[in-house]
Structure formats: structure tokens, C-alpha cells
Short mmCIF file of C-alpha atoms and ligand atoms in Angstrom, two decimals:
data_model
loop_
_atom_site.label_atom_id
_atom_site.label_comp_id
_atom_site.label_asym_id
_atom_site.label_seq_id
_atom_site.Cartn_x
_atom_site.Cartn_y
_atom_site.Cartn_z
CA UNK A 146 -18.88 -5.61 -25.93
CA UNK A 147 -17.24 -2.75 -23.44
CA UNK A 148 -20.02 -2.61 -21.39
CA UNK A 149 -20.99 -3.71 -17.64
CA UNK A 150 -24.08 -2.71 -15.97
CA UNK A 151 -24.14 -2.92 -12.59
CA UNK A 152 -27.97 -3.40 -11.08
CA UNK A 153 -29.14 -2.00 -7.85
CA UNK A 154 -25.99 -1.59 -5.57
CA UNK A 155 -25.81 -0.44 -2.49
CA UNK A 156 -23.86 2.82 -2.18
CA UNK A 157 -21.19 3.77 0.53
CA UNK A 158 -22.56 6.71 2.19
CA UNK A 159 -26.32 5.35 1.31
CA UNK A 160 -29.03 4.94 -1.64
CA UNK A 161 -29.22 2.11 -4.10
CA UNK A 162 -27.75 2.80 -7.73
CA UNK A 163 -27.80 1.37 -11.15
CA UNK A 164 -24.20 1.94 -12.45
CA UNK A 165 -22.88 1.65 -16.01
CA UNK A 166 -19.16 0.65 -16.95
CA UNK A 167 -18.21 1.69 -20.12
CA UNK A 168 -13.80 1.68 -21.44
CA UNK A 169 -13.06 1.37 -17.84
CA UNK A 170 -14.86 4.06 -16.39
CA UNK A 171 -17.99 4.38 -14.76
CA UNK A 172 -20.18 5.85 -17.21
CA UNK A 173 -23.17 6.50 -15.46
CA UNK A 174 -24.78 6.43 -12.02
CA UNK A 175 -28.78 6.48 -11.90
CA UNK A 176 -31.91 5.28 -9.64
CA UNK A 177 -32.19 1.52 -9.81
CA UNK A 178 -33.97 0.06 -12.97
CA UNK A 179 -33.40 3.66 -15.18
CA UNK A 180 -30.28 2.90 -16.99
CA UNK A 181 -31.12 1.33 -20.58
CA UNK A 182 -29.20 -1.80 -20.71
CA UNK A 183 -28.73 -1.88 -24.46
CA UNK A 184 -26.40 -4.24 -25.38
CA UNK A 185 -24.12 -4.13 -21.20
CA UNK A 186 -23.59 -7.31 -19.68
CA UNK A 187 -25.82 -6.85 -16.51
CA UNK A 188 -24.34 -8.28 -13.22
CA UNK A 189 -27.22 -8.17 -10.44
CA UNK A 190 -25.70 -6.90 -7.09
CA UNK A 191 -29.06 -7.40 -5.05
CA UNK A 192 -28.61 -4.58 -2.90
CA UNK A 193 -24.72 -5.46 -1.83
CA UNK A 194 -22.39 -2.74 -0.62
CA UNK A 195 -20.24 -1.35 -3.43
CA UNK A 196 -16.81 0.26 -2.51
CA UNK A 197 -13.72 1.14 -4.71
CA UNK A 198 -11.30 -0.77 -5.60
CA UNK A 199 -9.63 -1.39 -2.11
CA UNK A 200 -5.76 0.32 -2.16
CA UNK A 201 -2.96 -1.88 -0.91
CA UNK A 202 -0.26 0.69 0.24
CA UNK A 203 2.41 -1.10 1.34
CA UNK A 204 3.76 -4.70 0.28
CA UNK A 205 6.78 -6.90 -0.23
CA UNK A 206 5.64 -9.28 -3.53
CA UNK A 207 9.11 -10.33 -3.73
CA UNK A 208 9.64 -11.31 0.13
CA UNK A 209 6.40 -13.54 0.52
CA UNK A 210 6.75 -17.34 0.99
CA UNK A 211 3.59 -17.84 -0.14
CA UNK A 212 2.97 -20.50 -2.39
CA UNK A 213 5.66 -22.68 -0.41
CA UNK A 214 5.15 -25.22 2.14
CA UNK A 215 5.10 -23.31 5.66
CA UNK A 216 8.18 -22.36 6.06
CA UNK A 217 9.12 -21.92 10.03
CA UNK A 218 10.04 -18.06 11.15
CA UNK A 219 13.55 -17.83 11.89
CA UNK A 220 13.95 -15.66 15.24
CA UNK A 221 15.63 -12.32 15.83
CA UNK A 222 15.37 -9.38 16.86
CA UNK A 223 17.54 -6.55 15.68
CA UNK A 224 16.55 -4.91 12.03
CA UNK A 225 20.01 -5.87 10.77
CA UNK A 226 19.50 -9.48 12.26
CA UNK A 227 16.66 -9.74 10.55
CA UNK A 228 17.60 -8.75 6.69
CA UNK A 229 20.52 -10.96 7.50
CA UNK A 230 18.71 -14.07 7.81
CA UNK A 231 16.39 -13.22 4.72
CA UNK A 232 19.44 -13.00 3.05
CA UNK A 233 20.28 -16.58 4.01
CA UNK A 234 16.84 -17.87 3.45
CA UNK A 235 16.10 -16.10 -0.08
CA UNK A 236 19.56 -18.96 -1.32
CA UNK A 237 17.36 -22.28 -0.61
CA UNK A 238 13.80 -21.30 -1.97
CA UNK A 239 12.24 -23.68 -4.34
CA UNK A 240 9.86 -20.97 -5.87
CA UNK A 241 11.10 -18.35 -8.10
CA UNK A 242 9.96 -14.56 -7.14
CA UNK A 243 7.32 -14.29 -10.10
CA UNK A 244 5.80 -17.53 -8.72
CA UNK A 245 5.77 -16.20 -4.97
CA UNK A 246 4.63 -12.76 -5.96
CA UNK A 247 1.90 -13.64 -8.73
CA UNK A 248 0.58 -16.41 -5.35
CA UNK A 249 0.09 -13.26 -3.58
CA UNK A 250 -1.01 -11.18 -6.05
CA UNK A 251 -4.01 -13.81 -6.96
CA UNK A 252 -4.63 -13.46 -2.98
CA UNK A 253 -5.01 -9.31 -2.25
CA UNK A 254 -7.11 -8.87 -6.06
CA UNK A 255 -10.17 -11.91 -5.00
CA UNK A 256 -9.43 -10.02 -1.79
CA UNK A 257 -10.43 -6.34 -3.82
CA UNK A 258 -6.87 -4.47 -3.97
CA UNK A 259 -7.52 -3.12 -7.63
CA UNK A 260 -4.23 -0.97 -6.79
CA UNK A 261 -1.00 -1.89 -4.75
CA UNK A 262 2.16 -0.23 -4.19
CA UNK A 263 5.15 -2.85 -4.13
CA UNK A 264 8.36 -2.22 -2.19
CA UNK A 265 10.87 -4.47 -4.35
CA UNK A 266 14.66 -4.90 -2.19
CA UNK A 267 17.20 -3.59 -4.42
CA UNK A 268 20.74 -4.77 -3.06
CA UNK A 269 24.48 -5.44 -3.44
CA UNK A 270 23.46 -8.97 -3.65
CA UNK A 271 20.37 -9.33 -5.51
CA UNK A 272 21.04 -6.01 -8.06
CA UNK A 273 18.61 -5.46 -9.92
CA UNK A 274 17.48 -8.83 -9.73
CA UNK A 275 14.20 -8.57 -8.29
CA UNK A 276 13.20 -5.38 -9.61
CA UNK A 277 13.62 -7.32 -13.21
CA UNK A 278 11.52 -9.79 -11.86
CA UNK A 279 8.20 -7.63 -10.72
CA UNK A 280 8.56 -5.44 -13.54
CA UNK A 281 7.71 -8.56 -15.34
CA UNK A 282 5.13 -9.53 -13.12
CA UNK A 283 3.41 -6.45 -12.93
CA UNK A 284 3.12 -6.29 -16.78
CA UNK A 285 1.10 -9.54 -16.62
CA UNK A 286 -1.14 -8.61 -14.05
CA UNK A 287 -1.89 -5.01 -15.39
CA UNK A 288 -5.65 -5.60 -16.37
CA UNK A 289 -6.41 -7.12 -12.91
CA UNK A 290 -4.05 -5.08 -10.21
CA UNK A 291 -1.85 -1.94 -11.17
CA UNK A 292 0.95 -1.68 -9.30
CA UNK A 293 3.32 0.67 -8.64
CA UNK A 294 7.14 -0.37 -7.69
CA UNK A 295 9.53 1.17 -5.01
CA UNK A 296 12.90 0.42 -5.53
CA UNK A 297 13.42 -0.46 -2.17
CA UNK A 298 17.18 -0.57 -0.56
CA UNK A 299 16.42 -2.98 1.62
CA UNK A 300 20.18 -3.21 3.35
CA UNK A 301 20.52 0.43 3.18
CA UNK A 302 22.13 2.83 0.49
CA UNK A 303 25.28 4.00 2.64
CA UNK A 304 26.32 0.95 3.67
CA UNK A 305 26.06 -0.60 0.13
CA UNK A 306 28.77 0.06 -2.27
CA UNK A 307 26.52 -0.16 -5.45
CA UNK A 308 23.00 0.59 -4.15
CA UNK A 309 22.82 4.33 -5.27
CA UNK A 310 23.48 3.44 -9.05
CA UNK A 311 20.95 0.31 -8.76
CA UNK A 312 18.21 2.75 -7.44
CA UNK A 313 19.11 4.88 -10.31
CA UNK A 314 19.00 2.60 -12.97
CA UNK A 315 15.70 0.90 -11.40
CA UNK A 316 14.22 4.45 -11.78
CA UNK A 317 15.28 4.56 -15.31
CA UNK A 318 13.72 0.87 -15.97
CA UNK A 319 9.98 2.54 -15.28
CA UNK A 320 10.07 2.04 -11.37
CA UNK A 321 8.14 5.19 -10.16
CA UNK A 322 8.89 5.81 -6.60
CA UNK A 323 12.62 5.66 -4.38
CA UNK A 324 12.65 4.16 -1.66
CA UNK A 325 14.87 4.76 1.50
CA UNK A 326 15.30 3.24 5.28
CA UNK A 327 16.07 4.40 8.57
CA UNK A 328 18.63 7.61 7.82
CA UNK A 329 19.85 7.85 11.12
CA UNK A 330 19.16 4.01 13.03
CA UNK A 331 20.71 1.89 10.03
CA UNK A 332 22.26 4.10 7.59
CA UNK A 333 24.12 6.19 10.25
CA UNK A 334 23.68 9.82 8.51
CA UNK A 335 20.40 11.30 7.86
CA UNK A 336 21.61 14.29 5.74
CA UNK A 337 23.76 11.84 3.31
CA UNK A 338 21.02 9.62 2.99
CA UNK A 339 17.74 11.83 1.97
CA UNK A 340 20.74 13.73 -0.30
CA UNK A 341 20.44 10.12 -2.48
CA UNK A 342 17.09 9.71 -2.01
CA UNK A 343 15.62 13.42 -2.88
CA UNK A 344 18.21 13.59 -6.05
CA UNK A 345 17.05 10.60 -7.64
CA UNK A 346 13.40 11.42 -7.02
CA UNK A 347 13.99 14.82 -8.63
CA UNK A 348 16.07 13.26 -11.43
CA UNK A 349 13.69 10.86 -12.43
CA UNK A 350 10.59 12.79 -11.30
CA UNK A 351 9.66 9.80 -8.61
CA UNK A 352 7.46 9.67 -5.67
CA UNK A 353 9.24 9.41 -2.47
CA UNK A 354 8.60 5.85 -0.15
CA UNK A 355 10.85 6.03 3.32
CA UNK A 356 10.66 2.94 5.84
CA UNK A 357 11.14 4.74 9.15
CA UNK A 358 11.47 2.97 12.15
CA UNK A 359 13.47 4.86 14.43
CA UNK A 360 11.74 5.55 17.43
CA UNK A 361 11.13 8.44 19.48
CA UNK A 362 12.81 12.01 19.15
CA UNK A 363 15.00 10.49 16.56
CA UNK A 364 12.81 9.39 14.42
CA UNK A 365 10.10 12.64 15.06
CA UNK A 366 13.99 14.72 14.05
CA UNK A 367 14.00 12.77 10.68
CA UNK A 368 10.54 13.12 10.02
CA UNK A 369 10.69 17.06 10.42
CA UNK A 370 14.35 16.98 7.88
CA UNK A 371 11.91 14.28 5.24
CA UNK A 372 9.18 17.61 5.37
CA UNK A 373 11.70 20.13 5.12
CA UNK A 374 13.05 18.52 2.47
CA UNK A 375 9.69 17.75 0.54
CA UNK A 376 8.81 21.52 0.79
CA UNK A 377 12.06 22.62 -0.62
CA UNK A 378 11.93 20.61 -3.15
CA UNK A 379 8.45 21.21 -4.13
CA UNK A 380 7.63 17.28 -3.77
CA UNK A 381 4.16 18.18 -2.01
CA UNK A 382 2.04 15.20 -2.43
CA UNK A 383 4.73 12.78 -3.54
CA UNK A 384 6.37 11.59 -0.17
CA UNK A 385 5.21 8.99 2.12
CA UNK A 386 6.75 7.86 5.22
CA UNK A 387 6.13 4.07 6.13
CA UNK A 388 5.83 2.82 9.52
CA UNK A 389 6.91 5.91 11.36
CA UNK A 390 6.60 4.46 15.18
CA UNK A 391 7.95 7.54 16.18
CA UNK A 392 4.84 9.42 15.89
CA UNK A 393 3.51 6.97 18.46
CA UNK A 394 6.18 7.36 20.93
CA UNK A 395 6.83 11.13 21.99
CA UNK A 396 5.64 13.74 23.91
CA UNK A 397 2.30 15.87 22.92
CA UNK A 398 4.13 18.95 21.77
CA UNK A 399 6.66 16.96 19.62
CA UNK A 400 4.35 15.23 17.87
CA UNK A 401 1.35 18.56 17.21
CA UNK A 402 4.86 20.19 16.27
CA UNK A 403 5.86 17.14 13.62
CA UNK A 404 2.82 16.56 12.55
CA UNK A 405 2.64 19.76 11.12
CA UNK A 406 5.59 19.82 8.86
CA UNK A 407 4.09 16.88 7.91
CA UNK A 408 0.78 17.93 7.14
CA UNK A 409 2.33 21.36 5.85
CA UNK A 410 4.72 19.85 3.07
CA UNK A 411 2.02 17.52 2.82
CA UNK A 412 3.95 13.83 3.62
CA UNK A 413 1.72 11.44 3.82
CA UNK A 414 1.79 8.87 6.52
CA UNK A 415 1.72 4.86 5.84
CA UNK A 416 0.69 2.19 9.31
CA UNK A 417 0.14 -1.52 9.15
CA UNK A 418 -1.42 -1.38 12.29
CA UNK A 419 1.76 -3.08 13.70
CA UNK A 420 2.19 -5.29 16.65
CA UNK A 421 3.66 -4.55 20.00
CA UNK A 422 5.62 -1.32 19.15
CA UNK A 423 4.08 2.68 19.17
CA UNK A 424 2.11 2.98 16.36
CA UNK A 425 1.02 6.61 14.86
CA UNK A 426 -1.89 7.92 16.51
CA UNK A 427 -4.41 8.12 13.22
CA UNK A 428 -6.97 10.62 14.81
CA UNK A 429 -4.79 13.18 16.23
CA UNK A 430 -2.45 13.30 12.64
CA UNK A 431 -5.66 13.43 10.67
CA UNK A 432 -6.98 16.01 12.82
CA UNK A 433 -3.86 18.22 12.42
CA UNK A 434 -4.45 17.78 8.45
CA UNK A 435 -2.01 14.73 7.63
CA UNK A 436 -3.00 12.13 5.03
CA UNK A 437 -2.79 8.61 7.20
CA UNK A 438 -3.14 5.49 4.75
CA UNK A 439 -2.43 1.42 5.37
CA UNK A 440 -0.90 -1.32 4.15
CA UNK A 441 -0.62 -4.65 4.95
CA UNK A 442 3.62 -4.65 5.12
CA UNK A 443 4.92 -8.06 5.28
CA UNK A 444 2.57 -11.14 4.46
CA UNK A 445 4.06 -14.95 5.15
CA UNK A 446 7.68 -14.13 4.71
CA UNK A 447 11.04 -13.74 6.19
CA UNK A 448 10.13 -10.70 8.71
CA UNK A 449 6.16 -11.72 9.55
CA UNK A 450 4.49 -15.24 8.96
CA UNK A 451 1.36 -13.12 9.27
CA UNK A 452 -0.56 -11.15 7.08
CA UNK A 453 -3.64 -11.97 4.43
CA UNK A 454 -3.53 -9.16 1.90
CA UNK A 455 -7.12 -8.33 2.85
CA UNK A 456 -7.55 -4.41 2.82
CA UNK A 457 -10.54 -4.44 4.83
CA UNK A 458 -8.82 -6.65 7.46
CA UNK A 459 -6.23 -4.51 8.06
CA UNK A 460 -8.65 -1.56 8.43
CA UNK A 461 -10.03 -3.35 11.26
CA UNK A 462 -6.64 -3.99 12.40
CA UNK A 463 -6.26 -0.05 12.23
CA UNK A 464 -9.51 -0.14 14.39
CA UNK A 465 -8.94 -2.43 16.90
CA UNK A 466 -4.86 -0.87 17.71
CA UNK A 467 -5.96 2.54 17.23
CA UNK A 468 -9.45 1.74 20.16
CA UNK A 469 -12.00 2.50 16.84
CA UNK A 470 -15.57 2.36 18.05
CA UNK A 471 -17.88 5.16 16.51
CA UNK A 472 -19.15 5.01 13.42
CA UNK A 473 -16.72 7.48 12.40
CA UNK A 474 -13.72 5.96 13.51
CA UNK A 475 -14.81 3.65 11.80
CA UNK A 476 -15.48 5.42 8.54
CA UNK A 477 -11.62 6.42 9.37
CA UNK A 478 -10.21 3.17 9.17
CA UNK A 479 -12.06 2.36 5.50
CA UNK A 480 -10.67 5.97 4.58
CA UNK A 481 -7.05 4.76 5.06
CA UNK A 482 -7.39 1.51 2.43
CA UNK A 483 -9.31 3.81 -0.22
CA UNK A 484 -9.46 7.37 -0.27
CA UNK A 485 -6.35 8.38 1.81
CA UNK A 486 -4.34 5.17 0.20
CA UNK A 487 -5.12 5.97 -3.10
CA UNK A 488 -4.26 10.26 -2.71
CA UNK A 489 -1.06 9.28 -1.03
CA UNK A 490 0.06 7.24 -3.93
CA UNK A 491 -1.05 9.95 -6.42
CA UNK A 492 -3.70 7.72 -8.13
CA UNK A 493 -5.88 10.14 -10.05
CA UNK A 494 -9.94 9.68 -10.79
CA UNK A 495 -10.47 7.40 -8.14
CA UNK A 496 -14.01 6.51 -6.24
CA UNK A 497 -17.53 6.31 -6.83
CA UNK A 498 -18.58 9.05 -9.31
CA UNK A 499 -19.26 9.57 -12.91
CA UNK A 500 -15.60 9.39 -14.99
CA UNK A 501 -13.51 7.66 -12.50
CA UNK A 502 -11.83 4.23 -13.12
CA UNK A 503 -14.00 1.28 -13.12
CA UNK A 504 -12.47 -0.40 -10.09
CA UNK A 505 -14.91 -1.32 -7.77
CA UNK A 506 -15.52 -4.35 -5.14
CA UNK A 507 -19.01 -5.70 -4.21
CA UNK A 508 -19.57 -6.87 -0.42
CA UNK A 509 -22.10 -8.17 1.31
CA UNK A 510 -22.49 -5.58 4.41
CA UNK A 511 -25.12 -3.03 5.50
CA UNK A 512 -23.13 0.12 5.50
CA UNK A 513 -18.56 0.96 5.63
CA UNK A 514 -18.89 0.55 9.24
CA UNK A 515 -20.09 -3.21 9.37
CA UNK A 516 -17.91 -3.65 6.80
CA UNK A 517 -14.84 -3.11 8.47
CA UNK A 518 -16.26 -5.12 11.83
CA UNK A 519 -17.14 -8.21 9.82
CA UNK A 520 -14.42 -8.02 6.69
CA UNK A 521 -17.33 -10.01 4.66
CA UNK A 522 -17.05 -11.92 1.84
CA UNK A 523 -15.44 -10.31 -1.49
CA UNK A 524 -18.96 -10.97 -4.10
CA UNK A 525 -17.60 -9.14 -7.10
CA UNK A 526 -14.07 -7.59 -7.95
CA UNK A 527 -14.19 -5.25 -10.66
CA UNK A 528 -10.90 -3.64 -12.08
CA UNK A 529 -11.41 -1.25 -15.24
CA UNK A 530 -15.11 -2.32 -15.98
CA UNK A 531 -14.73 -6.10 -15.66
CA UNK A 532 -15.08 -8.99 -13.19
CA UNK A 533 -11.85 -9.98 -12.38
CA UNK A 534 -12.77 -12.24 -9.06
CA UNK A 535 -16.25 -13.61 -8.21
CA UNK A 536 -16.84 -15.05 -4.78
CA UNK A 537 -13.41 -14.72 -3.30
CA UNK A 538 -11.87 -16.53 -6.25
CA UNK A 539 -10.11 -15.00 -8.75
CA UNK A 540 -11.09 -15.79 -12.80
CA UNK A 541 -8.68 -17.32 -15.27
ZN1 ZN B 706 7.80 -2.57 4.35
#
């Protein structure tokens, strides 16, 4: 049997459907009560909202804590203070990595994340260590959540003696996108830095994943070198720039002239709807033609004891930083943890239509908006034609 029928579900922009999952793909849409059921396993939706697989765009499996008894967040305040003390606390956990990360990953899939991309540290220290690890990881959760790893330097590339030939070697090991962090504010040269991090990507024909946090001009000056660089190099598409505060932090014509180089070389942008520090305004970037997705960033670990996993949470987190109200803003916010999420990380036949991938999530809401307002209750998970979580909780 490679069938699942899906009875009477409530589209996202409106109209009730019959849909038919056949190999992974949706097979057919038609009016309710016309498809043939033949020999489908037929799950009744009764009229609940059906969305695609929700996109996680941005998480640390190998940070969380969860799984662990609460573990209480050490304070400070500096970027280098804070990988520091990870550094400390990773020596006395009493949960391996796979156990921490697979916790997790059993949270965001009943949560309907049918596709994550996982920023994995690569370090002096560690190695490869924890790339090893999620490579494993990811192989065992493959028919519920694909994931895609960023080799992640974590304590910089410059400053490490061995980092560049880790990042290299994790590339070789399947790892599909290089990661980088704050050229200028923690590595201390922008030019030497994006050098690493654009060879290896066009040496191993990787996507592109930079943590930016350098505020203000600074970080708007690397942000223009990341799009010059992406246009050179014909990487179009393939770059994304986490965090970014900067955008959020300088003056009107600094950020219509940044934002677009980075709608022009076509970098996308990735927010978790942070706390107290400028955050990228979503609207005005989207308006000027950049892609703006989310991700949920740190969940119960070393930097953040917050954090759920929950795709359509953090959409309303978008909404409520970002003053969301209309129905379009709204419609915004949902865009950034599906459509936007899953073109920034170059995820192919994705949505509602005939031929794309079977990943879907059932929810009981009237239309996207309400949905992000009320983040209801996760009915069915679907990833490549079959249930994979029913009710919030995810099957064995
Ligand atoms: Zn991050």
C-alpha cells in the first residue's frame, strides 16, 4: 500500500479538497468526495486547515539541553563570553548529542517541521565531532524530517588553527552548506574570512549559511561584501545571512541601498524574531524584493533557555516584533516558515499542488491568518505521504 487519501481539507488560500498521496507526492487534488479511493488509506480531515510541511530554517540540534533536567542559564553577555561557557558546559552533560538532538527533533516534527536546516559547531575542540554525530542522526530520521547540515564554526575560522580543514572535510562527509560568523566583530577580517567561506562553497558546490551579528554600518558593510561576493561568484540563490541585526539598526538610505545588493545577488535573509536587539525590518526587505525566512535559533541550550521548535509560533513571534496586524502581514509571517524558508534553502517541489512532496501538516484553524494568532493544535503531520505525528505526538 503507497497510498494516502486525504478527505475534505481545508485549503490555504480557500476551498475544501480531496487530496491523494501516492510515492511521496501528492498525486491528485479534486472537489471533496471525487477521488476514487481504490485501495488509499483514507484519513478524514473534517474540514481542518492543511499547510505544507512547516520549514525550520535555523537550529542548533547539537546545542539543545533538551532531554536533561533544567539546566540553569549561565549569564553573560559578550558573544565570546558566551561560546566560552558552552564550551565549559558541553564537558559535564549526561546526554550524548544524538540523544539531545533526536529529543528535539521528536519536538519540531509533532510540531510540523517536515524540513530543518541544522547549524552543527565545528571546532578546534570538538573536530569533527559533532558533525559525525548529526550526520548519524539525520540518517535515522530521514523518513520523518530531512535535514540539511551547516558546518558551523562556531568559535570562528581565523582564530582557529584547524577550523578551515574541518569545514572542508565536513563538506566532503555530505554536509551541504558552510557556514561562517561575524567577519569583521569576531573574526577580525572580513575579506580573509568570506575568502574561506566562498572557496569551500565553490569547491564543494555548497550553499552559503553566515551568522551575522554585527550591528549597524558594520554589519550593513559586510552584508553589501557577502552580495558582492554571491554575484561574482554566481552563488544566486545559495546564500543566506542569519540574524543580520544590522538591517534593523541603520539609517533609511543604508538599508534601501543594502537591501538591494541583497535582493540583487539574491541573499536571502534568516530572523528568529529575536529579543531586545534591532531586528530586520521584514516588510520593507520584502518590498525591495529580498527573500526573508525564520527560524527558531537556539531552543533550551547554552545561549537561550527559550525556544519550542514550533514554526507557527515563531511566525507569530515574527508578528508580534515586526507590529503584524492585517491579514496580510499576517499571510507574511506564515510565508517566512514555508514558502520563503523552503526557497531560501533551495528545497525544490515544495507546497500544495499536484507533483510536489507529500509533506503536509493538518491544523485546526479557519484560514493562515488565525493560524498564526492561535498556533493551534498540530492534528496530522504528514512527511512523504505518511502520518508521521497524530495529535501533537509523534508515532513510533
Ligand atoms: Zn544560530
Amino acid at each position: 500500500m503507497t497510498a494516502l487519501l486525504l478527505h475534505n481539507a481545508l485549503l490555504p488560500h480557500g476551498g475544501h479538497a480531496d487530496l491523494l498521496l501516492v510515492d511521496g507526492r501528492i498525486a491528485k487534488i479534486g472537489a471533496v468526495g471525487t477521488l476514487p479511493p481504490d485501495d488509499a488509506v483514507v484519513e478524514d480531515l473534517g474540514g481542518a486547515l492543511l499547510l505544507p510541511g512547516l520549514v525550520e530554517g535555523h537550529i542548533h540540534l547539537d546545542k539543545t539541553l533538551l532531554g536533561l533536567p533544567w539546566v540553569p542559564h549561565l549569564p553573560g553577555g559578550s558573544i565570546a563570553e558566551r561560546i566560552a561557557a558552552e564550551k565549559r558546559l558541553r564537558h559535564s552533560l549526561p546526554a550524548s548529542l544524538e540523544a539531545r538532538a533526536e529529543a528535539l527533533l521528536g519536538r519540531i516534527v509533532a510540531q510540523g517541521s517536515t524540513r530543518a536546516r541544522c547549524h552543527v559547531d565545528v571546532d578546534d575542540e570538538s573536530g569533527l565531532g559533532h558533525i559525525e554525530a548529526m550526520l548519524k542522526v539525520r540518517e535515522r530520521w530521514r523518513e520523518r524530517c530531512e535535514v540539511q547540515l551547516v558546518a558551523f564554526p562556531q568559535s570562528g575560522i581565523l582564530r582557529q588553527s584547524r577550523v578551515a580543514d574541518f569545514l572542508d572535510e565536513a563538506l566532503k562527509l555530505g554536509v551541504e552548506v558552510v557556514g561562517g560568523l561575524d567577519p569583521a566583530g569576531y573574526d577580525g577580517d572580513v575579506e580573509a574570512h568570506l575568502d574561506l567561506v566562498f572557496v569551500l562553497a565553490g569547491r564543494h558546490a555548497a550553499m552559503i549559511d553566515i551568522h551575522l551579528h554585527d550591528p549597524g554600518e558594520l554589519g550593513a558593510f559586510e552584508l553589501r561584501r557577502i552580495a558582492e561576493r554571491t554575484r561574482a561568484a554566481g552563488l544566486g540563490g545559495r546564500v543566506v545571512v542569519s540574524h543580520a541585526f544590522a538591517l534593523g539598526g541603520i539609517e533609511r538610505k543604508s538599508l534601501e541601498r543594502t537591501a538591494a545588493a541583497l535582493a540583487d545577488a539574491r541573499v536571502a535573509i534568516m530572523t528568529a524574531a529575536p529579543g531586545p536587539v534591532p531586528m530586520p525590518p521584514v516588510m520593507r526587505l520584502v518590498e525591495a524584493g529580498v527573500t526573508v525566512f525564520a527560524g527558531s535559533d537556539n531552543i533550551r541550550d547554552a545561549w537561550s533557555p527559550l525556544g519550542n521548535g514550533d514554526m507557527l509560533d515563531r511566525a507569530r513571534l515574527v508578528a508580534w516584533r515586526q507590529g503584524f496586524a492585517t491579514d496580510e502581514e499576517l499571510w507574511q509571517a506564515y510565508t517566512m516558515v514555508t514558502e520563503a524558508a523552503a526557497k531560501a534553502l533551495g528545497i525544490d517541489g515544495y507546497g500544495i499542488r499536484e507533483g510536489a512532496a507529500a509533506d503536509l501538516v493538518a491544523v485546526r484553524a479557519a484560514h493562515v491568518p488565525e493560524a498564526v494568532v492561535e498556533c493551534p493544535a498540530r492534528s496530522l503531520v504528514i512527511k512523504a505521504g505518511w502520518v508521521v505525528a497524530r495529535e501533537g505526538v509523534l508515532l513510533p
